[in-house]
mmCIF file of C-alpha atoms and ligand atoms in Angstrom:
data_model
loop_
_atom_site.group_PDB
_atom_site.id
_atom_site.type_symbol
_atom_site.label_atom_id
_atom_site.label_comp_id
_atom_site.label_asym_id
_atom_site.label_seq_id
_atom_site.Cartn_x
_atom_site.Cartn_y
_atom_site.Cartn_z
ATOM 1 C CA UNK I 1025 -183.126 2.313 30.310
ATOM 2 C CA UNK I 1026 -183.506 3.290 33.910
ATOM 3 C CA UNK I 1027 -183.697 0.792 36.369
ATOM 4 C CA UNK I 1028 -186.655 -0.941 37.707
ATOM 5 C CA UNK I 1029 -187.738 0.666 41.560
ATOM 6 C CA UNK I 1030 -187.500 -1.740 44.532
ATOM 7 C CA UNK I 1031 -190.978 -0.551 46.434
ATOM 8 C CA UNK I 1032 -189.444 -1.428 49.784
ATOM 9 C CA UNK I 1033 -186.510 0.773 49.241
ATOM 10 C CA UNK I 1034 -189.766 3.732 49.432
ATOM 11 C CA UNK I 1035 -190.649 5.298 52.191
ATOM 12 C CA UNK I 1036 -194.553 6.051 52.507
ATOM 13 C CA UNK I 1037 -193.568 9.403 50.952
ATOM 14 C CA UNK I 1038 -191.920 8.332 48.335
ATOM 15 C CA UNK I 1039 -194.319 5.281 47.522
ATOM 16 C CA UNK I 1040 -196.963 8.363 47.195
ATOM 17 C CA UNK I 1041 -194.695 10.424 44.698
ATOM 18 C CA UNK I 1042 -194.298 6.723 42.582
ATOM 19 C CA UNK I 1043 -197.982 6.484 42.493
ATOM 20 C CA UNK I 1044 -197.936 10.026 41.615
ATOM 21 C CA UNK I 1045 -195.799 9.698 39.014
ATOM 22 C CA UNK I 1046 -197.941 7.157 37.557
ATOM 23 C CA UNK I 1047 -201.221 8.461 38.201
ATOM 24 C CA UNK I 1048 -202.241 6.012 40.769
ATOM 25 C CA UNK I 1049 -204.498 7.499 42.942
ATOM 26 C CA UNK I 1050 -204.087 7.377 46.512
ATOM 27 C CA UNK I 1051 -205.475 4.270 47.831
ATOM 28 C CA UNK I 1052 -203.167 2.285 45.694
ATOM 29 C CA UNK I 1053 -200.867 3.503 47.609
ATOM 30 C CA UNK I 1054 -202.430 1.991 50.962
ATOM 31 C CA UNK I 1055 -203.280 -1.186 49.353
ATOM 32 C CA UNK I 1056 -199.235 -1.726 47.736
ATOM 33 C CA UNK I 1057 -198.371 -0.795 51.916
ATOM 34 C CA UNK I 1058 -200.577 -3.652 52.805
ATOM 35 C CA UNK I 1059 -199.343 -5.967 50.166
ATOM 36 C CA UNK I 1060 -195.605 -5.264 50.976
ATOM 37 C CA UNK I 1061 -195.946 -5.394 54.527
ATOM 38 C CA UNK I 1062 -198.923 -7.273 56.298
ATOM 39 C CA UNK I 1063 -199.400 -9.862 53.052
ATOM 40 C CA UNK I 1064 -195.696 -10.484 52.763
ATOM 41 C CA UNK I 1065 -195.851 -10.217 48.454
ATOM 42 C CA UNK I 1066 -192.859 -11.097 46.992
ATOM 43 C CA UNK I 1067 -193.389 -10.410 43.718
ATOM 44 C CA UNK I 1068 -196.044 -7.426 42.166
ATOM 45 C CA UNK I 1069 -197.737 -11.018 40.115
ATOM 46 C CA UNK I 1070 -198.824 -11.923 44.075
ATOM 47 C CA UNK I 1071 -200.890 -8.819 44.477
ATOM 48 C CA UNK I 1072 -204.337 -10.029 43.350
ATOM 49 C CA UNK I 1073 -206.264 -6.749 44.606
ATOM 50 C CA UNK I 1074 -204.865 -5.343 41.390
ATOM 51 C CA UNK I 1075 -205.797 -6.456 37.848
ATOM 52 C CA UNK I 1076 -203.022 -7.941 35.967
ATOM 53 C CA UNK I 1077 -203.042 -4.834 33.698
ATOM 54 C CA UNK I 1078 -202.211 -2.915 36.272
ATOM 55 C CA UNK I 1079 -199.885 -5.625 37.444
ATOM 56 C CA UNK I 1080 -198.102 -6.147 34.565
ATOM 57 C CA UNK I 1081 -197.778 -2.270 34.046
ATOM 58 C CA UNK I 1082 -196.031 -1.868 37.212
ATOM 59 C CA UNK I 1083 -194.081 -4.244 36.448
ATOM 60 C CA UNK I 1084 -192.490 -2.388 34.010
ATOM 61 C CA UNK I 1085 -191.184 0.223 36.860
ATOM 62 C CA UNK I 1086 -190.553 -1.022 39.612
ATOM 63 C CA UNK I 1087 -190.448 -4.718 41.682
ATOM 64 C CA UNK I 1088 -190.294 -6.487 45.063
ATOM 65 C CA UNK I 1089 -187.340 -7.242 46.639
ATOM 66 C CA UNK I 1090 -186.851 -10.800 47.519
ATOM 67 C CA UNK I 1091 -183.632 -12.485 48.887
ATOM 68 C CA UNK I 1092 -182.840 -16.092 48.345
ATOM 69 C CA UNK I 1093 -183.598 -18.664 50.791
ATOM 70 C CA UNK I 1094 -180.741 -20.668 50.571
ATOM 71 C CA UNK I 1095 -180.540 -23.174 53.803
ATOM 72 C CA UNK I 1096 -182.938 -23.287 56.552
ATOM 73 C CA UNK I 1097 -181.947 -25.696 59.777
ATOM 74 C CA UNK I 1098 -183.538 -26.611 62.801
ATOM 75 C CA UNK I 1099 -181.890 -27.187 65.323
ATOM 76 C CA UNK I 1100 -182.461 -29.921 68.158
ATOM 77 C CA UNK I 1101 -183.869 -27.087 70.750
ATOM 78 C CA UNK I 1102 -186.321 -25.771 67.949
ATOM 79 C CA UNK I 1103 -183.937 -22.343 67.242
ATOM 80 C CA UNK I 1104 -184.179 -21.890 63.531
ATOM 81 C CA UNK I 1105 -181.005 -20.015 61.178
ATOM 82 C CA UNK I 1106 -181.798 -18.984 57.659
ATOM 83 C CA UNK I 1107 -179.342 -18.141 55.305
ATOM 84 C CA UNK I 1108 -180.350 -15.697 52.991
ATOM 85 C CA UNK I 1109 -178.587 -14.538 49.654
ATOM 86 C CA UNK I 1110 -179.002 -10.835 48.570
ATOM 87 C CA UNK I 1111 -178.685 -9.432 44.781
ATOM 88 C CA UNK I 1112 -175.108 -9.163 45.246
ATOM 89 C CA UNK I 1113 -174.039 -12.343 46.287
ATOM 90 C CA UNK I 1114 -173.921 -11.768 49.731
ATOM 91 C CA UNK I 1115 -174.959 -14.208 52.115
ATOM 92 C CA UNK I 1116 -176.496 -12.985 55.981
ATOM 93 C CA UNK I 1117 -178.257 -14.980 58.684
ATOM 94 C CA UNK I 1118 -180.896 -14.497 60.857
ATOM 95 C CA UNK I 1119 -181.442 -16.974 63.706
ATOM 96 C CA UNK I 1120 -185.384 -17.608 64.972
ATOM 97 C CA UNK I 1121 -185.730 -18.684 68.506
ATOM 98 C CA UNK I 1122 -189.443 -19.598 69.955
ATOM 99 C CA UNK I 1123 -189.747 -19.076 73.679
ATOM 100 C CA UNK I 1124 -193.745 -20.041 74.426
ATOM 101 C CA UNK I 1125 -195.592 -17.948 72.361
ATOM 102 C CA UNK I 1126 -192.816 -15.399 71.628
ATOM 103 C CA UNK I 1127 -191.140 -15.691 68.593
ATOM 104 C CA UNK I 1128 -187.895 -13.803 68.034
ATOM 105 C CA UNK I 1129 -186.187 -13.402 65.433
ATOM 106 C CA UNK I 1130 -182.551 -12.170 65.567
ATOM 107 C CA UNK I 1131 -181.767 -10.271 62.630
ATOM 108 C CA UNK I 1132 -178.252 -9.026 60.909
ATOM 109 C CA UNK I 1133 -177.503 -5.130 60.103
ATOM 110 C CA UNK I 1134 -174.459 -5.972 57.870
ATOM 111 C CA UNK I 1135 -172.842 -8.636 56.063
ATOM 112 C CA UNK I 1136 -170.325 -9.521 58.297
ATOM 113 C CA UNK I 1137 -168.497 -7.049 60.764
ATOM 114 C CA UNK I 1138 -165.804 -4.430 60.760
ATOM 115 C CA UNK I 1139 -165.291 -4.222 64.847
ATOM 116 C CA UNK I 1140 -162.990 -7.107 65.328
ATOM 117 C CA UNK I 1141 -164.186 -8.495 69.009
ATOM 118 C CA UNK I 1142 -161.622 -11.358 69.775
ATOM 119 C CA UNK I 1143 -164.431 -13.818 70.714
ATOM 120 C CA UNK I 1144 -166.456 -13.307 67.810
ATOM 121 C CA UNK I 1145 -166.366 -15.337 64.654
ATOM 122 C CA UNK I 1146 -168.148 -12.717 62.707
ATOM 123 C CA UNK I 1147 -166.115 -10.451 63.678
ATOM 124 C CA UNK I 1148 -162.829 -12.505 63.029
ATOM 125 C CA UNK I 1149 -164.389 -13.241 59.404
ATOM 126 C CA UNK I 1150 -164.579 -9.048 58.914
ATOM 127 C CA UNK I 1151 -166.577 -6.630 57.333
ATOM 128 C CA UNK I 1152 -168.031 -7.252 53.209
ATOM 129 C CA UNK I 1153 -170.753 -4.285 53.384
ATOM 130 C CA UNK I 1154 -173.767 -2.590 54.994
ATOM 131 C CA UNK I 1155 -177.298 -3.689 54.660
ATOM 132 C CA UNK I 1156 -179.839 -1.414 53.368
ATOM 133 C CA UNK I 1157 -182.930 -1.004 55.367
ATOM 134 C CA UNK I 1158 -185.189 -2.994 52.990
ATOM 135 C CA UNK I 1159 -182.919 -6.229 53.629
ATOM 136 C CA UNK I 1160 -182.939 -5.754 57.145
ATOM 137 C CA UNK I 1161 -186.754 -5.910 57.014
ATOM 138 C CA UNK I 1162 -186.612 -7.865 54.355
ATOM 139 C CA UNK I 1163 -185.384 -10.856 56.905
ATOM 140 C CA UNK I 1164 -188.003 -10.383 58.970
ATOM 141 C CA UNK I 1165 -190.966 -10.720 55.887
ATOM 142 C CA UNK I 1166 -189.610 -13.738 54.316
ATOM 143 C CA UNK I 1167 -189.333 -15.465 57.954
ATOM 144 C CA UNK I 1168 -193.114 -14.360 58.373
ATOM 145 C CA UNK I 1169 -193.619 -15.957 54.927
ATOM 146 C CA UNK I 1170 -191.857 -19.372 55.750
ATOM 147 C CA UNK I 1171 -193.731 -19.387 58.771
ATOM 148 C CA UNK I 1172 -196.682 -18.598 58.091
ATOM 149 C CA UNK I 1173 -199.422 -18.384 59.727
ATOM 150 C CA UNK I 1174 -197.285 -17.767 63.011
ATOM 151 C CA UNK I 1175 -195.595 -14.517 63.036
ATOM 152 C CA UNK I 1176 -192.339 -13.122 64.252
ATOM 153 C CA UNK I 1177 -193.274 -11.084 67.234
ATOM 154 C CA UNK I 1178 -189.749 -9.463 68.396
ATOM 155 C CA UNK I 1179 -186.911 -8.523 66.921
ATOM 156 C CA UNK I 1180 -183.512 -7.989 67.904
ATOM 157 C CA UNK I 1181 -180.252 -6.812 66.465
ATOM 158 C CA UNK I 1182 -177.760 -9.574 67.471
ATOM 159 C CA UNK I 1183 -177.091 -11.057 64.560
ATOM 160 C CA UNK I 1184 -174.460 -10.202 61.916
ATOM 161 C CA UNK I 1185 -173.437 -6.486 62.095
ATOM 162 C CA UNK I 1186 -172.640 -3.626 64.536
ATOM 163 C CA UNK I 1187 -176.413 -2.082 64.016
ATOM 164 C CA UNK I 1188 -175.141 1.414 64.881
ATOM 165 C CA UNK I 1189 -172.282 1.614 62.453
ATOM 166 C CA UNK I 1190 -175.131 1.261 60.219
ATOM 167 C CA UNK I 1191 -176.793 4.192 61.913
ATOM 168 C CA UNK I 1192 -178.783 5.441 58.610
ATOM 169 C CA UNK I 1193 -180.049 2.023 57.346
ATOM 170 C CA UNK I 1194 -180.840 0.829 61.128
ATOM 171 C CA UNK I 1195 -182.685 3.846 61.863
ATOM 172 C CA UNK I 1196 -185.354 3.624 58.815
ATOM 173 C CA UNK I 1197 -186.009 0.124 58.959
ATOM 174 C CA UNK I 1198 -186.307 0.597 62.317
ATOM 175 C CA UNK I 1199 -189.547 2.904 61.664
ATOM 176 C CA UNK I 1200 -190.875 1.063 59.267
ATOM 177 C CA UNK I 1201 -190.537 -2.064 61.339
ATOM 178 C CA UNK I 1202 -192.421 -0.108 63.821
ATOM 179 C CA UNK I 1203 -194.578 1.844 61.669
ATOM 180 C CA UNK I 1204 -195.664 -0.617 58.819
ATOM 181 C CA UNK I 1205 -194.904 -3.742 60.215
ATOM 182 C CA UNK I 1206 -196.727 -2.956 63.247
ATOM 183 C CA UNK I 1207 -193.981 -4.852 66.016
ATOM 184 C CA UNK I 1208 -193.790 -2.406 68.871
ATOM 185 C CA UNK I 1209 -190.802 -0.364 69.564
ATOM 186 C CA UNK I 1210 -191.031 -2.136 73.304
ATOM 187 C CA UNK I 1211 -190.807 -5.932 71.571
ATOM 188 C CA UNK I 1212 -187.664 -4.501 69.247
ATOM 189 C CA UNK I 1213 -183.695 -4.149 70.815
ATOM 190 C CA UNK I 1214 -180.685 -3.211 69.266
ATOM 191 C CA UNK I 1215 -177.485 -4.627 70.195
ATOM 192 C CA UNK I 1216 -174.034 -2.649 70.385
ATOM 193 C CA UNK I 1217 -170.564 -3.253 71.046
ATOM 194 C CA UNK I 1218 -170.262 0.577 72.135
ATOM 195 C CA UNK I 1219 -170.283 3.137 69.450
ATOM 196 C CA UNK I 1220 -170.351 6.204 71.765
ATOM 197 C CA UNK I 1221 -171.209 8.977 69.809
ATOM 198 C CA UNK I 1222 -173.904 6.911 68.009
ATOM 199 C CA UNK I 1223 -175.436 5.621 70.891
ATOM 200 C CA UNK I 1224 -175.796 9.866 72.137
ATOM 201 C CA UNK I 1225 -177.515 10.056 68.539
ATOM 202 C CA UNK I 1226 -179.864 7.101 68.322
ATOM 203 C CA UNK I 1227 -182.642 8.176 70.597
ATOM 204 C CA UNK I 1228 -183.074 11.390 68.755
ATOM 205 C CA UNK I 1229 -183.139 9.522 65.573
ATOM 206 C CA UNK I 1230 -184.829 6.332 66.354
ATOM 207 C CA UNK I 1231 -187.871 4.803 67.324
ATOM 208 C CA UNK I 1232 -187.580 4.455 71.124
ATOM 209 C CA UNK I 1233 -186.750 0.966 71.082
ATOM 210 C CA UNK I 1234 -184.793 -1.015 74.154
ATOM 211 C CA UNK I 1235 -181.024 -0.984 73.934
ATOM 212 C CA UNK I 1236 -178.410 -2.824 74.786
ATOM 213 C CA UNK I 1237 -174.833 -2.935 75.318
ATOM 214 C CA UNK I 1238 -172.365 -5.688 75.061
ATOM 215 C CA UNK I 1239 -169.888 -4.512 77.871
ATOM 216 C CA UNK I 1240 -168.448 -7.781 78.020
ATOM 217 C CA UNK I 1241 -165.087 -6.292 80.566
ATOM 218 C CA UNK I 1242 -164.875 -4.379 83.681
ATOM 219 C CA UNK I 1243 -161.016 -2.951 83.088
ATOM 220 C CA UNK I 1244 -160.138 -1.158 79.703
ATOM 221 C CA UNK I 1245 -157.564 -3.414 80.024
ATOM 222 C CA UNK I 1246 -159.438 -6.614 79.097
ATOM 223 C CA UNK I 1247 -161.967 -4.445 77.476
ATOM 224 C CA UNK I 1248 -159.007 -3.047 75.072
ATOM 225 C CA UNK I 1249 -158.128 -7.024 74.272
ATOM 226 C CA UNK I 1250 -161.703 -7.850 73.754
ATOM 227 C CA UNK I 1251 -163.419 -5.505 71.604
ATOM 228 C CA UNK I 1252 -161.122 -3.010 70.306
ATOM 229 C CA UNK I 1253 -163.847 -0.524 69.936
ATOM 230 C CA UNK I 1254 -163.031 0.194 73.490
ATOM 231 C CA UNK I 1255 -159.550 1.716 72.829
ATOM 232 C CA UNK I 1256 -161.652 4.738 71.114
ATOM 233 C CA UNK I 1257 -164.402 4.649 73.040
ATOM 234 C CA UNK I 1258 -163.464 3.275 77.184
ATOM 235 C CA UNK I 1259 -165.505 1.901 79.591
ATOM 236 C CA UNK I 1260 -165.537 5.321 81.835
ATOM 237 C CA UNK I 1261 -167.074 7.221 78.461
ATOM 238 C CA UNK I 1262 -169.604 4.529 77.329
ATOM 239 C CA UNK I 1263 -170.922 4.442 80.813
ATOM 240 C CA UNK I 1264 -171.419 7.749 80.662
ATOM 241 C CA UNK I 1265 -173.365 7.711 77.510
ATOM 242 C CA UNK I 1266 -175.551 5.199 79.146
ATOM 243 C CA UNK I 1267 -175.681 7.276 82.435
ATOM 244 C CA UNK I 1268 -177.308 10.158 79.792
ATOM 245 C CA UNK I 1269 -179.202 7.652 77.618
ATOM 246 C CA UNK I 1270 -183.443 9.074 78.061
ATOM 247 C CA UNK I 1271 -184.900 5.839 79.506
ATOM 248 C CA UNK I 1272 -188.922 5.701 79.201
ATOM 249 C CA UNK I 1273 -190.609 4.755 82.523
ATOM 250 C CA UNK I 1274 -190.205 0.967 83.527
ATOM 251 C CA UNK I 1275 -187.178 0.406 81.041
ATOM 252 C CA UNK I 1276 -183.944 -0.751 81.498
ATOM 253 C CA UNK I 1277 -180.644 -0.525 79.502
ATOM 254 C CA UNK I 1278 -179.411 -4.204 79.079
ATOM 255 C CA UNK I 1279 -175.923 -5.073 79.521
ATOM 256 C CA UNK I 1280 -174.571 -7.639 77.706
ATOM 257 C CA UNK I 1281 -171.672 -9.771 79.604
ATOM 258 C CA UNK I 1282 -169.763 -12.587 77.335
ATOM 259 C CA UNK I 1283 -168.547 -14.500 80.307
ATOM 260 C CA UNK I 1284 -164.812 -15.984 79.262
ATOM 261 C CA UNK I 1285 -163.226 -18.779 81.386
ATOM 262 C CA UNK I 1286 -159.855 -17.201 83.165
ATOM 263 C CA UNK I 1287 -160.874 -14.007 81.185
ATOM 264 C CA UNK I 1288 -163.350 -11.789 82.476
ATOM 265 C CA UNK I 1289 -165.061 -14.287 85.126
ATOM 266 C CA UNK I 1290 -163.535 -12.994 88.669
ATOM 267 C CA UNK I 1291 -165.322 -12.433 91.478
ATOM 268 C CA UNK I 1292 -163.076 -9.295 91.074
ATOM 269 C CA UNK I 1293 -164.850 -8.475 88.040
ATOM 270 C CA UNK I 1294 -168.293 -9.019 89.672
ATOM 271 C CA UNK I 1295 -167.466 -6.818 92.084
ATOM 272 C CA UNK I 1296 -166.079 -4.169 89.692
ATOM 273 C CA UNK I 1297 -169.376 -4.716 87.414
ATOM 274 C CA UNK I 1298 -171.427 -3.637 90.196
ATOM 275 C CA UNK I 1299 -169.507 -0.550 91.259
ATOM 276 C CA UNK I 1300 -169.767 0.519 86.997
ATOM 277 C CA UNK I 1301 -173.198 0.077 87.110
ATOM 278 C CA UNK I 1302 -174.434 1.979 90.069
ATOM 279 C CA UNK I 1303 -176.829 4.622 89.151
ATOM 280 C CA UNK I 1304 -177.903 3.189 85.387
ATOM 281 C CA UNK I 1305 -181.197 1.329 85.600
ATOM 282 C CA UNK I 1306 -179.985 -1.855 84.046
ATOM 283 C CA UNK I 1307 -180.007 -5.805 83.905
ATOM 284 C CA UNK I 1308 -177.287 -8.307 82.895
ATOM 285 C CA UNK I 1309 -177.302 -11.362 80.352
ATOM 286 C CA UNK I 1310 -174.355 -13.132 81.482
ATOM 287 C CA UNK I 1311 -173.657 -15.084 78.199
ATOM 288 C CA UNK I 1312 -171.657 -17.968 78.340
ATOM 289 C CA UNK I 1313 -169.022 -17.495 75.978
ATOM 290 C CA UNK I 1314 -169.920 -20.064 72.641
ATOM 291 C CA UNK I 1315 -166.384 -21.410 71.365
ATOM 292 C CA UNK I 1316 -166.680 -21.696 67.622
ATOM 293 C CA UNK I 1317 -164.037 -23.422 65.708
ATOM 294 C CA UNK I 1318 -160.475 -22.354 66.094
ATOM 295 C CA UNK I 1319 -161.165 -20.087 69.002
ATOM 296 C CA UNK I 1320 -159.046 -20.705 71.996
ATOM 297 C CA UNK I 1321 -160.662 -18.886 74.639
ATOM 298 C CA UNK I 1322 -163.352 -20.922 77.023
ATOM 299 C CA UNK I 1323 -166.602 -21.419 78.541
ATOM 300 C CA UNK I 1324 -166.677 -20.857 82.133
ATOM 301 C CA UNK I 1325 -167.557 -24.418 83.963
ATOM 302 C CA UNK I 1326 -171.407 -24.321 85.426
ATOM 303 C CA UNK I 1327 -170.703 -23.537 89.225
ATOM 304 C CA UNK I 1328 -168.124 -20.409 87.621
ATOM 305 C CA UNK I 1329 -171.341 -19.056 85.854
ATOM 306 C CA UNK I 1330 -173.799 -19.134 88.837
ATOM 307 C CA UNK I 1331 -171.272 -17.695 90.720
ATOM 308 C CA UNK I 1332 -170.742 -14.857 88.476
ATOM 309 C CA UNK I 1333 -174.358 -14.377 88.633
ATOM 310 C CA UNK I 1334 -174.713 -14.766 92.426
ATOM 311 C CA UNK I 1335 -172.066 -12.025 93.123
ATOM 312 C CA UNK I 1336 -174.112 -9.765 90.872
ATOM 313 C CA UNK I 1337 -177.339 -10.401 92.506
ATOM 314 C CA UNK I 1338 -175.979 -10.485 95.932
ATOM 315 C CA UNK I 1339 -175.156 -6.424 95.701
ATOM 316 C CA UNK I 1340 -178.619 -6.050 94.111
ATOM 317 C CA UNK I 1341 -177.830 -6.264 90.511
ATOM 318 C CA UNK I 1342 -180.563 -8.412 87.644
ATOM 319 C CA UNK I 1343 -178.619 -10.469 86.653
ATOM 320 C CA UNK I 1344 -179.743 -13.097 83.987
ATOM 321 C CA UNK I 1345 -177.915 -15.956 82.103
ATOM 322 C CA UNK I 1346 -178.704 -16.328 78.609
ATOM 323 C CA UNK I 1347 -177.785 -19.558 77.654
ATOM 324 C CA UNK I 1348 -177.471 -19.277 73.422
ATOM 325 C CA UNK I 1349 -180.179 -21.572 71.781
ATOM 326 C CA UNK I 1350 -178.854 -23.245 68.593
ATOM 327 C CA UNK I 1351 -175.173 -23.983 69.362
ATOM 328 C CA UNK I 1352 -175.744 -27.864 67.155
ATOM 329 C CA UNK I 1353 -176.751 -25.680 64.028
ATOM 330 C CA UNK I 1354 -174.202 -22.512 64.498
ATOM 331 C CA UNK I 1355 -177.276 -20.012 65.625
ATOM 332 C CA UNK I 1356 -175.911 -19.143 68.872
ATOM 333 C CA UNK I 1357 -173.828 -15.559 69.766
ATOM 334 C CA UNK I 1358 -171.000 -15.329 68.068
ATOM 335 C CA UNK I 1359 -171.177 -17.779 65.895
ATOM 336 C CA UNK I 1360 -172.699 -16.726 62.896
ATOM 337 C CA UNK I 1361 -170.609 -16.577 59.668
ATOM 338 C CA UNK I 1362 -173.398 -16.208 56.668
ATOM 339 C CA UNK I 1363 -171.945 -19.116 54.659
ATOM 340 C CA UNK I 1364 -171.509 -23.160 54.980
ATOM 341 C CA UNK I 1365 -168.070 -23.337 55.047
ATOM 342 C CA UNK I 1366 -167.053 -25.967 57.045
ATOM 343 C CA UNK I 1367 -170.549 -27.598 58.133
ATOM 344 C CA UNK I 1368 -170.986 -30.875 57.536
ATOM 345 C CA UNK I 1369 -174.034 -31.546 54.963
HETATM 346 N N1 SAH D 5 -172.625 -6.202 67.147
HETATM 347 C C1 SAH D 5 -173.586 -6.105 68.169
HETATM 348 C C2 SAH D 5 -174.723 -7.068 68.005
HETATM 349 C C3 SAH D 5 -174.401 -8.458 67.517
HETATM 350 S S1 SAH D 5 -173.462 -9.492 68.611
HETATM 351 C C4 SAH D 5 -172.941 -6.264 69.505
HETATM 352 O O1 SAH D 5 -171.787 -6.656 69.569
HETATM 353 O O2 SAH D 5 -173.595 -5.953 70.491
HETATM 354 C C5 SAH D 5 -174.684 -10.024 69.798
HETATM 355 C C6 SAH D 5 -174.103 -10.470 71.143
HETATM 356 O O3 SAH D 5 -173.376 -11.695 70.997
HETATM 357 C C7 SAH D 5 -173.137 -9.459 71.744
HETATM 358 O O4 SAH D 5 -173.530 -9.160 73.059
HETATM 359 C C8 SAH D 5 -171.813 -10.198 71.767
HETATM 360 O O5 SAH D 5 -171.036 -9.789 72.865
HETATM 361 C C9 SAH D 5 -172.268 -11.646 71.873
HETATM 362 N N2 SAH D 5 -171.268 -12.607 71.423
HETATM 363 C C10 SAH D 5 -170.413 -12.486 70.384
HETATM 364 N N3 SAH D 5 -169.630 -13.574 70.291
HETATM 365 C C11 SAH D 5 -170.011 -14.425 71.268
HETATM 366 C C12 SAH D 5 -169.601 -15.730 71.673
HETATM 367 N N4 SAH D 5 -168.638 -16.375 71.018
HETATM 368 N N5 SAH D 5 -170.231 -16.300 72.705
HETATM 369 C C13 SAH D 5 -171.220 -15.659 73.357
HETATM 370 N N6 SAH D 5 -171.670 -14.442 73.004
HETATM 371 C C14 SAH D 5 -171.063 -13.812 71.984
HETATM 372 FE FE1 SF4 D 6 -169.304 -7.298 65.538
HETATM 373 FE FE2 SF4 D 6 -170.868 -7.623 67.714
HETATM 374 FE FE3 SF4 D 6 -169.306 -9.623 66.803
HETATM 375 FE FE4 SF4 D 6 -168.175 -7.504 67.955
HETATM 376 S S1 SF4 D 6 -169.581 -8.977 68.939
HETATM 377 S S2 SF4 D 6 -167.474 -8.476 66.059
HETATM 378 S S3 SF4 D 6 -169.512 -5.866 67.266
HETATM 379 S S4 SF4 D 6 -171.020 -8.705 65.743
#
């Protein structure tokens, strides 16, 4: 028996060669788009356009994806994390954070991660596979559902997952985010730790969405201990690729700057930060560094933070802090792990 089709594995192509296939004639195909991606279905019984006939019949070849909803917490700030199961057993999170009327929901590219920065517990926890573009987007419909009638309204790539290690998956849900889902490219950013030759590739592949870069080091030295994607790609080369990265008019590369007590935090390295970032139009988020459990590195103390950030904006740098929402429930940076071990109930 061949096995059933997940619609939102389609592209708009391919959802016309299905209906095809079948005989459907075109405007099915429009009203299935509209189904799967404004209406949020979850299952082909939802779509009540169609006649159960006709539902029942596609139902025979093909489905719509669904994952799990298997915890949902608030935390006290109003940040949200769901923890979602996929078909395999896999579990991912994706974090919700409401700022006014912007709603953002942080989203994970993989299960886990296979790049091993020291400070993050993802990364510590390692690397169980990639996410296909339907569960990336998938994340995003069944917040919208739970939500409902509010709506996410940006998305970024910060949660589980180096997004550009994932290049092929990222870069399709990335158009159909954009495409179907109708979230501008301007209100979407993807997060990496550095992948060089990926980040030369993604604006000929992708959607021109905002970027950003966790540089998180000023010396390859620390940058080496940190993330050990730097010891194949170095600072000198992934500022170049930034140097060459097509900005549109008005946009900025972000720069992404886990501050570490005794680490990374001298007014040394704010000095050297500004000297690596002449010529790039940019902006910081200094991120206080979230300690999870077990970790020994540390938070600078309050004055060491504005500090950081005064040095930067004294030589003319934008320098933001981004203090993580959700630390009570485990939503902030760094400290997602897509399970419950460990949490109290
Ligand atoms: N893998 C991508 C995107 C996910 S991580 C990347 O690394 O860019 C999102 C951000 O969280 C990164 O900027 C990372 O440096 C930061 N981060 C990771 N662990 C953290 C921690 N413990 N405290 C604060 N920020 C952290
Ligand atoms: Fe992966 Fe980003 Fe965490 Fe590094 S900081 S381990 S790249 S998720």
């Amino acid at each position: 028996m061949s096995q059933k089709i997940n619609l939102k594995s389609l592209s708009v192509d391919e959802l016309h060669d299905f209906a095809a296939d079948y005989h459907l004639p075109r405007y099915r195909v429009d009203q299935l788009l509209h189904w799967l991606y404004d209406r949020y279905a979850a299952d082909l019984q939802e779509i009540t356009e169609f006649s159960k006939a006709l539902r029942d019949e596609l139902a025979q070849k093909a489905y719509i994806s669904s994952p799990g909803l298997v915890a949902r917490q608030r935390s006290e700030d109003g940040t949200e994390k769901f923890l979602f199961s996929l078909k395999d057993g896999n579990t991912i999170e994706s974090v919700l954070i409401t700022d006014k009327d912007r709603l953002t929901l942080c989203i994970s590219s993989q299960a886990g991660c296979a790049m091993g920065c020291s400070f993050c517990l993802t990364g510590e926890l390692g690397f169980n596979r990639n996410l296909e573009a339907f569960e990336i987007i998938d994340q995003i419909i069944s917040v919208n559902r739970l939500i409902s009638p509010r709506k996410v309204s940006n998305i970024v790539f910060m949660g589980m997952g180096e997004p550009l290690a994932n290049f092929g998956e990222v870069t399709s849900a990335l158009w159909k985010i954009t495409g179907l889902m109708a979230i501008s490219k301007r209100r979407i950013t993807v997060s990496t730790s550095g992948l060089v030759p990926r980040i030369l590739e993604f604006p000929k592949k992708a959607p021109e969405v905002n970027l950003a870069v966790s540089l998180n080091a000023t010396t390859d030295e620390v940058r080496d201990r940190l993330m050990p994607v730097n010891r194949s790609y170095p600072i000198g080369m992934l500022l170049d690729a930034c140097r060459r990265y097509p900005l549109q008019s008005g946009r900025r590369i972000t720069f992404e700057y886990v501050l570490i007590d005794g680490v990374n935090d001298t007014s040394e390295d704010a000095g050297r930060l500004v000297r690596l970032l002449r010529g790039i139009r940019c902006k910081v988020n200094i991120i206080p560094y979230n300690p999870h459990e077990g970790s020994r590195l540390k938070r600078p103390s309050n004055p060491g933070v504005l500090a950081f950030q005064k040095a930067l904006e004294d030589s003319h740098v934008t320098a933001l802090i981004r203090e993580s929402k959700g630390q009570d429930i485990l939503a902030a940076c760094g400290q997602l792990r897509g399970d419950f071990q460990g949490k109290e109930h």
